[in-house]
PDB file of C-alpha atoms and ligand atoms in Angstrom:
ATOM      1  CA  MET A   1      -2.243  25.962  -6.297  1.00 95.00           C
ATOM      2  CA  LYS A   2      -3.753  22.922  -7.970  1.00 98.00           C
ATOM      3  CA  LEU A   3      -3.940  19.719  -5.931  1.00 98.00           C
ATOM      4  CA  ILE A   4      -2.079  16.756  -7.440  1.00 98.00           C
ATOM      5  CA  VAL A   5      -3.281  13.436  -6.059  1.00 98.00           C
ATOM      6  CA  GLY A   6      -1.352  10.293  -6.975  1.00 98.00           C
ATOM      7  CA  ASN A   7      -3.393   7.091  -6.834  1.00 98.00           C
ATOM      8  CA  MET A   8      -0.850   4.271  -6.994  1.00 98.00           C
ATOM      9  CA  LYS A   9      -3.579   1.614  -6.873  1.00 98.00           C
ATOM     10  CA  MET A  10      -2.239  -1.939  -6.179  1.00 98.00           C
ATOM     11  CA  ASN A  11       1.193  -1.241  -7.660  1.00 98.00           C
ATOM     12  CA  MET A  12       4.804  -0.984  -6.472  1.00 97.00           C
ATOM     13  CA  SER A  13       7.017  -3.338  -4.451  1.00 98.00           C
ATOM     14  CA  LEU A  14       8.710  -2.157  -1.270  1.00 98.00           C
ATOM     15  CA  SER A  15      11.956  -1.511  -3.162  1.00 98.00           C
ATOM     16  CA  ASP A  16       9.983   0.485  -5.775  1.00 98.00           C
ATOM     17  CA  ILE A  17       8.541   2.575  -2.934  1.00 98.00           C
ATOM     18  CA  LYS A  18      11.999   3.269  -1.472  1.00 98.00           C
ATOM     19  CA  TYR A  19      13.367   4.315  -4.866  1.00 98.00           C
ATOM     20  CA  TYR A  20      10.290   6.497  -5.420  1.00 98.00           C
ATOM     21  CA  ILE A  21      10.698   8.342  -2.121  1.00 98.00           C
ATOM     22  CA  GLU A  22      14.395   8.966  -2.764  1.00 98.00           C
ATOM     23  CA  ASN A  23      13.612  10.520  -6.131  1.00 98.00           C
ATOM     24  CA  LEU A  24      10.319  12.355  -5.600  1.00 98.00           C
ATOM     25  CA  ASN A  25      10.453  16.161  -5.948  1.00 98.00           C
ATOM     26  CA  TYR A  26       7.653  16.699  -3.487  1.00 98.00           C
ATOM     27  CA  LYS A  27       5.682  19.914  -3.076  1.00 98.00           C
ATOM     28  CA  ASP A  28       2.959  20.792  -0.559  1.00 97.00           C
ATOM     29  CA  ASN A  29       0.163  20.545  -3.127  1.00 98.00           C
ATOM     30  CA  VAL A  30       0.892  16.840  -3.708  1.00 98.00           C
ATOM     31  CA  VAL A  31      -1.016  13.991  -2.032  1.00 98.00           C
ATOM     32  CA  ILE A  32       0.262  10.431  -2.319  1.00 98.00           C
ATOM     33  CA  CYS A  33      -2.213   7.555  -2.042  1.00 98.00           C
ATOM     34  CA  PRO A  34      -0.080   4.405  -1.975  1.00 98.00           C
ATOM     35  CA  THR A  35      -1.346   0.873  -1.464  1.00 98.00           C
ATOM     36  CA  SER A  36      -2.400   1.114   2.190  1.00 97.00           C
ATOM     37  CA  ILE A  37       0.331  -1.149   3.639  1.00 98.00           C
ATOM     38  CA  TYR A  38       2.902   1.421   2.401  1.00 98.00           C
ATOM     39  CA  ILE A  39       1.248   4.460   4.014  1.00 98.00           C
ATOM     40  CA  PRO A  40       3.754   4.569   6.926  1.00 97.00           C
ATOM     41  CA  TYR A  41       6.589   5.160   4.419  1.00 97.00           C
ATOM     42  CA  PHE A  42       4.942   8.376   3.240  1.00 97.00           C
ATOM     43  CA  MET A  43       4.277   9.999   6.598  1.00 95.00           C
ATOM     44  CA  LYS A  44       6.426  13.065   5.853  1.00 96.00           C
ATOM     45  CA  TYR A  45       4.107  13.897   2.938  1.00 97.00           C
ATOM     46  CA  ASN A  46       0.396  14.581   2.532  1.00 98.00           C
ATOM     47  CA  VAL A  47      -0.877  11.055   2.430  1.00 98.00           C
ATOM     48  CA  GLY A  48      -4.231   9.597   1.435  1.00 98.00           C
ATOM     49  CA  ILE A  49      -5.848   6.173   1.471  1.00 98.00           C
ATOM     50  CA  GLN A  50      -7.420   4.667  -1.644  1.00 98.00           C
ATOM     51  CA  ASN A  51     -10.438   3.222   0.156  1.00 98.00           C
ATOM     52  CA  MET A  52     -11.671   3.184   3.730  1.00 98.00           C
ATOM     53  CA  PHE A  53     -14.538   1.528   5.636  1.00 98.00           C
ATOM     54  CA  TYR A  54     -17.160   3.582   7.486  1.00 98.00           C
ATOM     55  CA  GLU A  55     -17.133   1.891  10.927  1.00 98.00           C
ATOM     56  CA  ASP A  56     -14.491   3.008  13.424  1.00 96.00           C
ATOM     57  CA  HIS A  57     -13.591  -0.485  14.694  1.00 96.00           C
ATOM     58  CA  GLY A  58     -14.893  -4.029  14.950  1.00 98.00           C
ATOM     59  CA  ALA A  59     -15.044  -7.407  13.261  1.00 98.00           C
ATOM     60  CA  TYR A  60     -14.518  -6.309   9.643  1.00 98.00           C
ATOM     61  CA  THR A  61     -11.666  -8.501   8.403  1.00 98.00           C
ATOM     62  CA  GLY A  62      -9.518  -6.809   5.799  1.00 97.00           C
ATOM     63  CA  GLU A  63     -10.923  -3.329   6.280  1.00 98.00           C
ATOM     64  CA  VAL A  64      -9.263  -0.119   7.514  1.00 98.00           C
ATOM     65  CA  SER A  65     -11.186   2.459   9.528  1.00 98.00           C
ATOM     66  CA  PRO A  66     -11.309   6.256   9.415  1.00 97.00           C
ATOM     67  CA  SER A  67     -10.251   6.547  13.052  1.00 96.00           C
ATOM     68  CA  GLN A  68      -7.236   4.311  12.356  1.00 97.00           C
ATOM     69  CA  CYS A  69      -6.361   6.542   9.408  1.00 97.00           C
ATOM     70  CA  SER A  70      -6.698   9.657  11.574  1.00 96.00           C
ATOM     71  CA  SER A  71      -4.353   8.150  14.139  1.00 95.00           C
ATOM     72  CA  LEU A  72      -1.712   7.855  11.371  1.00 95.00           C
ATOM     73  CA  ASN A  73      -2.389  11.418  10.184  1.00 96.00           C
ATOM     74  CA  VAL A  74      -3.852  10.272   6.871  1.00 98.00           C
ATOM     75  CA  LYS A  75      -5.365  13.464   5.492  1.00 98.00           C
ATOM     76  CA  TYR A  76      -7.322  12.301   2.428  1.00 98.00           C
ATOM     77  CA  ALA A  77      -9.415   9.299   1.400  1.00 98.00           C
ATOM     78  CA  ILE A  78     -10.416   8.416  -2.158  1.00 98.00           C
ATOM     79  CA  ILE A  79     -14.045   7.322  -1.917  1.00 98.00           C
ATOM     80  CA  GLY A  80     -16.125   5.638  -4.600  1.00 98.00           C
ATOM     81  CA  HIS A  81     -13.393   5.178  -7.198  1.00 98.00           C
ATOM     82  CA  SER A  82     -14.888   3.507 -10.280  1.00 98.00           C
ATOM     83  CA  GLU A  83     -12.743   0.410  -9.625  1.00 98.00           C
ATOM     84  CA  ARG A  84     -14.391   0.123  -6.189  1.00 98.00           C
ATOM     85  CA  ARG A  85     -17.813   0.630  -7.725  1.00 98.00           C
ATOM     86  CA  ASN A  86     -17.333  -1.745 -10.665  1.00 97.00           C
ATOM     87  CA  ILE A  87     -15.006  -4.500  -9.395  1.00 98.00           C
ATOM     88  CA  PHE A  88     -16.037  -4.540  -5.727  1.00 97.00           C
ATOM     89  CA  ASN A  89     -19.710  -3.646  -6.281  1.00 98.00           C
ATOM     90  CA  GLU A  90     -19.579  -0.667  -3.964  1.00 98.00           C
ATOM     91  CA  SER A  91     -22.993   0.971  -3.878  1.00 98.00           C
ATOM     92  CA  ASP A  92     -23.887   4.637  -3.642  1.00 98.00           C
ATOM     93  CA  GLU A  93     -25.358   3.868  -0.214  1.00 98.00           C
ATOM     94  CA  THR A  94     -21.994   2.539   1.013  1.00 98.00           C
ATOM     95  CA  ILE A  95     -20.178   5.480  -0.559  1.00 98.00           C
ATOM     96  CA  ASN A  96     -22.544   7.864   1.219  1.00 98.00           C
ATOM     97  CA  LYS A  97     -21.726   6.243   4.590  1.00 98.00           C
ATOM     98  CA  LYS A  98     -17.994   6.370   3.832  1.00 98.00           C
ATOM     99  CA  LEU A  99     -18.206  10.074   3.025  1.00 98.00           C
ATOM    100  CA  ALA A 100     -20.018  10.766   6.316  1.00 98.00           C
ATOM    101  CA  SER A 101     -17.483   8.864   8.417  1.00 98.00           C
ATOM    102  CA  SER A 102     -14.552  10.401   6.574  1.00 98.00           C
ATOM    103  CA  ILE A 103     -15.801  13.923   7.311  1.00 97.00           C
ATOM    104  CA  LYS A 104     -16.561  12.977  10.924  1.00 96.00           C
ATOM    105  CA  ASN A 105     -12.936  11.864  11.330  1.00 96.00           C
ATOM    106  CA  SER A 106     -11.538  15.025   9.682  1.00 97.00           C
ATOM    107  CA  ILE A 107     -10.222  13.132   6.658  1.00 98.00           C
ATOM    108  CA  THR A 108     -10.893  14.989   3.404  1.00 98.00           C
ATOM    109  CA  PRO A 109     -12.818  12.671   1.092  1.00 98.00           C
ATOM    110  CA  ILE A 110     -12.124  12.720  -2.639  1.00 98.00           C
ATOM    111  CA  LEU A 111     -15.365  11.477  -4.165  1.00 98.00           C
ATOM    112  CA  CYS A 112     -14.979   9.991  -7.657  1.00 98.00           C
ATOM    113  CA  VAL A 113     -17.801  10.322 -10.150  1.00 98.00           C
ATOM    114  CA  GLY A 114     -17.940   9.754 -13.891  1.00 98.00           C
ATOM    115  CA  GLU A 115     -19.738   8.112 -16.774  1.00 97.00           C
ATOM    116  CA  HIS A 116     -19.045   4.973 -18.787  1.00 96.00           C
ATOM    117  CA  ASP A 117     -18.433   5.390 -22.498  1.00 95.00           C
ATOM    118  CA  GLY A 118     -21.602   6.488 -24.273  1.00 95.00           C
ATOM    119  CA  GLU A 119     -23.617   7.190 -21.129  1.00 96.00           C
ATOM    120  CA  ASP A 120     -25.467  10.465 -20.636  1.00 96.00           C
ATOM    121  CA  ARG A 121     -22.818  12.380 -18.697  1.00 97.00           C
ATOM    122  CA  THR A 122     -24.908  14.925 -16.808  1.00 97.00           C
ATOM    123  CA  MET A 123     -27.565  12.346 -15.962  1.00 97.00           C
ATOM    124  CA  ILE A 124     -24.971   9.959 -14.490  1.00 98.00           C
ATOM    125  CA  LEU A 125     -23.210  12.744 -12.599  1.00 98.00           C
ATOM    126  CA  SER A 126     -26.337  14.254 -11.079  1.00 98.00           C
ATOM    127  CA  ASN A 127     -27.586  10.795 -10.150  1.00 98.00           C
ATOM    128  CA  GLU A 128     -24.286   9.854  -8.453  1.00 98.00           C
ATOM    129  CA  LEU A 129     -24.017  13.204  -6.684  1.00 98.00           C
ATOM    130  CA  ASP A 130     -27.627  13.012  -5.448  1.00 98.00           C
ATOM    131  CA  LYS A 131     -27.162   9.536  -3.991  1.00 98.00           C
ATOM    132  CA  ASP A 132     -23.609   9.911  -2.699  1.00 98.00           C
ATOM    133  CA  LEU A 133     -24.166  13.284  -1.003  1.00 98.00           C
ATOM    134  CA  SER A 134     -27.656  12.519   0.305  1.00 97.00           C
ATOM    135  CA  GLY A 135     -28.238  13.823   3.841  1.00 97.00           C
ATOM    136  CA  LEU A 136     -24.604  14.800   4.398  1.00 98.00           C
ATOM    137  CA  GLU A 137     -23.482  17.842   6.341  1.00 95.00           C
ATOM    138  CA  ASN A 138     -20.307  19.780   5.571  1.00 96.00           C
ATOM    139  CA  ILE A 139     -20.400  19.027   1.863  1.00 98.00           C
ATOM    140  CA  ASP A 140     -17.902  21.872   1.394  1.00 97.00           C
ATOM    141  CA  LYS A 141     -15.288  19.548   2.976  1.00 97.00           C
ATOM    142  CA  ILE A 142     -15.595  17.086   0.078  1.00 98.00           C
ATOM    143  CA  ILE A 143     -13.399  17.236  -3.021  1.00 98.00           C
ATOM    144  CA  ILE A 144     -14.995  15.833  -6.167  1.00 98.00           C
ATOM    145  CA  ALA A 145     -12.918  14.026  -8.790  1.00 98.00           C
ATOM    146  CA  TYR A 146     -14.500  13.873 -12.231  1.00 98.00           C
ATOM    147  CA  GLU A 147     -13.179  10.653 -13.772  1.00 98.00           C
ATOM    148  CA  PRO A 148     -14.805   9.502 -17.011  1.00 98.00           C
ATOM    149  CA  ILE A 149     -14.500   5.732 -16.697  1.00 97.00           C
ATOM    150  CA  TRP A 150     -13.612   5.386 -20.385  1.00 97.00           C
ATOM    151  CA  ALA A 151     -10.586   7.642 -19.804  1.00 97.00           C
ATOM    152  CA  ILE A 152      -9.095   5.703 -16.884  1.00 97.00           C
ATOM    153  CA  GLY A 153      -5.944   3.857 -17.894  1.00 96.00           C
ATOM    154  CA  THR A 154      -6.849   4.041 -21.586  1.00 97.00           C
ATOM    155  CA  GLY A 155      -4.878   7.030 -22.886  1.00 96.00           C
ATOM    156  CA  LYS A 156      -8.188   8.519 -24.093  1.00 96.00           C
ATOM    157  CA  ILE A 157      -9.136  11.888 -22.694  1.00 97.00           C
ATOM    158  CA  PRO A 158     -11.969  14.401 -23.168  1.00 97.00           C
ATOM    159  CA  THR A 159     -11.210  17.747 -24.816  1.00 97.00           C
ATOM    160  CA  ASN A 160     -10.379  20.711 -22.603  1.00 98.00           C
ATOM    161  CA  GLU A 161     -13.744  22.200 -23.488  1.00 98.00           C
ATOM    162  CA  GLU A 162     -15.590  19.048 -22.433  1.00 98.00           C
ATOM    163  CA  ILE A 163     -13.669  18.931 -19.145  1.00 98.00           C
ATOM    164  CA  PHE A 164     -14.335  22.645 -18.524  1.00 98.00           C
ATOM    165  CA  ASN A 165     -18.069  22.168 -19.131  1.00 98.00           C
ATOM    166  CA  THR A 166     -18.278  19.093 -16.927  1.00 98.00           C
ATOM    167  CA  ILE A 167     -16.378  20.739 -14.058  1.00 98.00           C
ATOM    168  CA  LYS A 168     -18.714  23.736 -14.367  1.00 98.00           C
ATOM    169  CA  PHE A 169     -21.732  21.431 -14.347  1.00 98.00           C
ATOM    170  CA  ILE A 170     -20.564  19.723 -11.125  1.00 98.00           C
ATOM    171  CA  LYS A 171     -19.712  22.998  -9.361  1.00 98.00           C
ATOM    172  CA  ASP A 172     -23.002  24.645 -10.370  1.00 98.00           C
ATOM    173  CA  TYR A 173     -25.029  21.562  -9.461  1.00 98.00           C
ATOM    174  CA  ILE A 174     -23.577  21.449  -5.935  1.00 98.00           C
ATOM    175  CA  LEU A 175     -23.785  25.222  -5.471  1.00 98.00           C
ATOM    176  CA  ASN A 176     -27.451  25.290  -6.497  1.00 98.00           C
ATOM    177  CA  LYS A 177     -28.463  22.293  -4.450  1.00 97.00           C
ATOM    178  CA  TYR A 178     -26.321  22.617  -1.310  1.00 96.00           C
ATOM    179  CA  LYS A 179     -25.249  26.281  -1.430  1.00 97.00           C
ATOM    180  CA  VAL A 180     -21.556  25.435  -1.116  1.00 97.00           C
ATOM    181  CA  ASN A 181     -18.506  25.687  -3.341  1.00 98.00           C
ATOM    182  CA  VAL A 182     -16.455  22.534  -3.846  1.00 98.00           C
ATOM    183  CA  LYS A 183     -13.123  21.820  -5.439  1.00 98.00           C
ATOM    184  CA  VAL A 184     -13.247  19.572  -8.504  1.00 98.00           C
ATOM    185  CA  LEU A 185     -10.321  17.531  -9.844  1.00 98.00           C
ATOM    186  CA  TYR A 186      -9.997  15.818 -13.208  1.00 98.00           C
ATOM    187  CA  GLY A 187      -8.768  12.215 -13.439  1.00 98.00           C
ATOM    188  CA  GLY A 188      -8.289   9.749 -16.294  1.00 98.00           C
ATOM    189  CA  SER A 189      -5.099   9.279 -18.360  1.00 97.00           C
ATOM    190  CA  VAL A 190      -3.379  12.423 -17.093  1.00 98.00           C
ATOM    191  CA  ASN A 191       0.288  12.124 -18.054  1.00 98.00           C
ATOM    192  CA  GLU A 192       3.444  14.115 -18.761  1.00 98.00           C
ATOM    193  CA  LYS A 193       2.404  14.620 -22.388  1.00 97.00           C
ATOM    194  CA  ASN A 194      -1.064  16.101 -21.826  1.00 98.00           C
ATOM    195  CA  ILE A 195      -0.464  17.949 -18.537  1.00 98.00           C
ATOM    196  CA  ASP A 196       0.479  21.269 -20.179  1.00 98.00           C
ATOM    197  CA  THR A 197      -2.761  21.242 -22.172  1.00 98.00           C
ATOM    198  CA  LEU A 198      -4.861  20.205 -19.169  1.00 98.00           C
ATOM    199  CA  ASN A 199      -3.295  22.948 -17.048  1.00 98.00           C
ATOM    200  CA  GLN A 200      -4.988  25.493 -19.311  1.00 98.00           C
ATOM    201  CA  ILE A 201      -8.459  24.552 -18.033  1.00 98.00           C
ATOM    202  CA  SER A 202      -9.363  27.573 -15.935  1.00 98.00           C
ATOM    203  CA  ASN A 203     -11.958  26.106 -13.531  1.00 98.00           C
ATOM    204  CA  LEU A 204      -9.990  22.994 -12.578  1.00 98.00           C
ATOM    205  CA  ASP A 205      -8.689  22.586  -9.003  1.00 98.00           C
ATOM    206  CA  GLY A 206      -6.303  19.729  -9.672  1.00 98.00           C
ATOM    207  CA  PHE A 207      -5.753  16.180 -10.880  1.00 98.00           C
ATOM    208  CA  LEU A 208      -6.218  12.594  -9.720  1.00 98.00           C
ATOM    209  CA  ILE A 209      -3.475  10.605 -11.388  1.00 98.00           C
ATOM    210  CA  GLY A 210      -3.172   6.821 -11.559  1.00 98.00           C
ATOM    211  CA  GLY A 211      -0.566   5.218 -13.825  1.00 98.00           C
ATOM    212  CA  ALA A 212       1.620   8.310 -14.230  1.00 98.00           C
ATOM    213  CA  SER A 213       1.867   8.728 -10.449  1.00 98.00           C
ATOM    214  CA  THR A 214       3.716   5.415 -10.144  1.00 98.00           C
ATOM    215  CA  LYS A 215       6.551   6.569 -12.423  1.00 98.00           C
ATOM    216  CA  VAL A 216       8.507   8.996 -10.304  1.00 98.00           C
ATOM    217  CA  ASN A 217      10.198  10.900 -13.147  1.00 98.00           C
ATOM    218  CA  GLU A 218       6.898  11.390 -14.951  1.00 98.00           C
ATOM    219  CA  PHE A 219       5.170  12.419 -11.735  1.00 98.00           C
ATOM    220  CA  ASN A 220       7.988  14.908 -10.988  1.00 98.00           C
ATOM    221  CA  LYS A 221       7.424  16.508 -14.392  1.00 98.00           C
ATOM    222  CA  ILE A 222       3.681  16.848 -13.680  1.00 98.00           C
ATOM    223  CA  ILE A 223       4.447  18.376 -10.261  1.00 98.00           C
ATOM    224  CA  GLU A 224       6.960  20.771 -11.785  1.00 98.00           C
ATOM    225  CA  VAL A 225       4.646  22.238 -14.441  1.00 98.00           C
ATOM    226  CA  THR A 226       1.423  22.380 -12.391  1.00 98.00           C
ATOM    227  CA  GLU A 227       0.795  25.578 -10.437  1.00 95.00           C
TER     228      GLU A 227
HETATM  229  P1  PGA B 301      -5.082   6.771 -14.762  1.00 67.04           P
HETATM  230  O1  PGA B 301      -6.039   6.486 -13.496  1.00 67.04           O
HETATM  231  O2  PGA B 301      -4.412   8.084 -14.505  1.00 67.04           O
HETATM  232  O3  PGA B 301      -4.156   5.618 -14.781  1.00 67.04           O
HETATM  233  O4  PGA B 301      -5.993   6.842 -15.959  1.00 67.04           O
HETATM  234  C1  PGA B 301      -6.745   7.507 -12.887  1.00 67.04           C
HETATM  235  C2  PGA B 301      -7.541   6.965 -11.733  1.00 67.04           C
HETATM  236  O5  PGA B 301      -8.016   5.820 -11.818  1.00 67.04           O
HETATM  237  O6  PGA B 301      -7.725   7.659 -10.724  1.00 67.04           O
END
């Protein structure tokens, strides 16, 4: 079954969250990544965090640690989302440390990679993968999310053929270099209108969904039609 990861980003009030939980048609292949203060409300589901620091504890005001997430049974962590890279200047070196600590704490990292509009896709992807995965063990525990930055929140989306080829590129690149198979998700403007088309991509292991995951009826539709 395809994995459906909802990245709510910094959206939803507490009453929105309560309404959402009452109306969500949850299935086991769904992971909810709410704004971190709302994580306790989602404990009966597979829950993920949108960002996580690499140290286990200490004087790091405003940060949340992998061991704290483990203690709450957080199962997934989105690492290196383009908003973290671009708005918060997160470097590949930091992302690499976050991946290592996530794996060490048995939290499945979802590593986001993707090109800006007009950039050389395979060059950007291989460069990000090389730096982000450098020196790591257990790379098979990492899920990769291919998110073209120009497709995030824009309504623009690559063709199925382009997504197929990019997913294949990522899987082959990691298999050749690290001798492991990884799951690869697609993210960027996935919604109730394009989900049927996207579900036809044969090598895709799931979706990372932003805006559409905050609208419970739309998210239910995506859950319903994705197998
Ligand atoms: P979007 O966001 O679905 O709103 O385009 C995807 C993401 O940023 O993960």
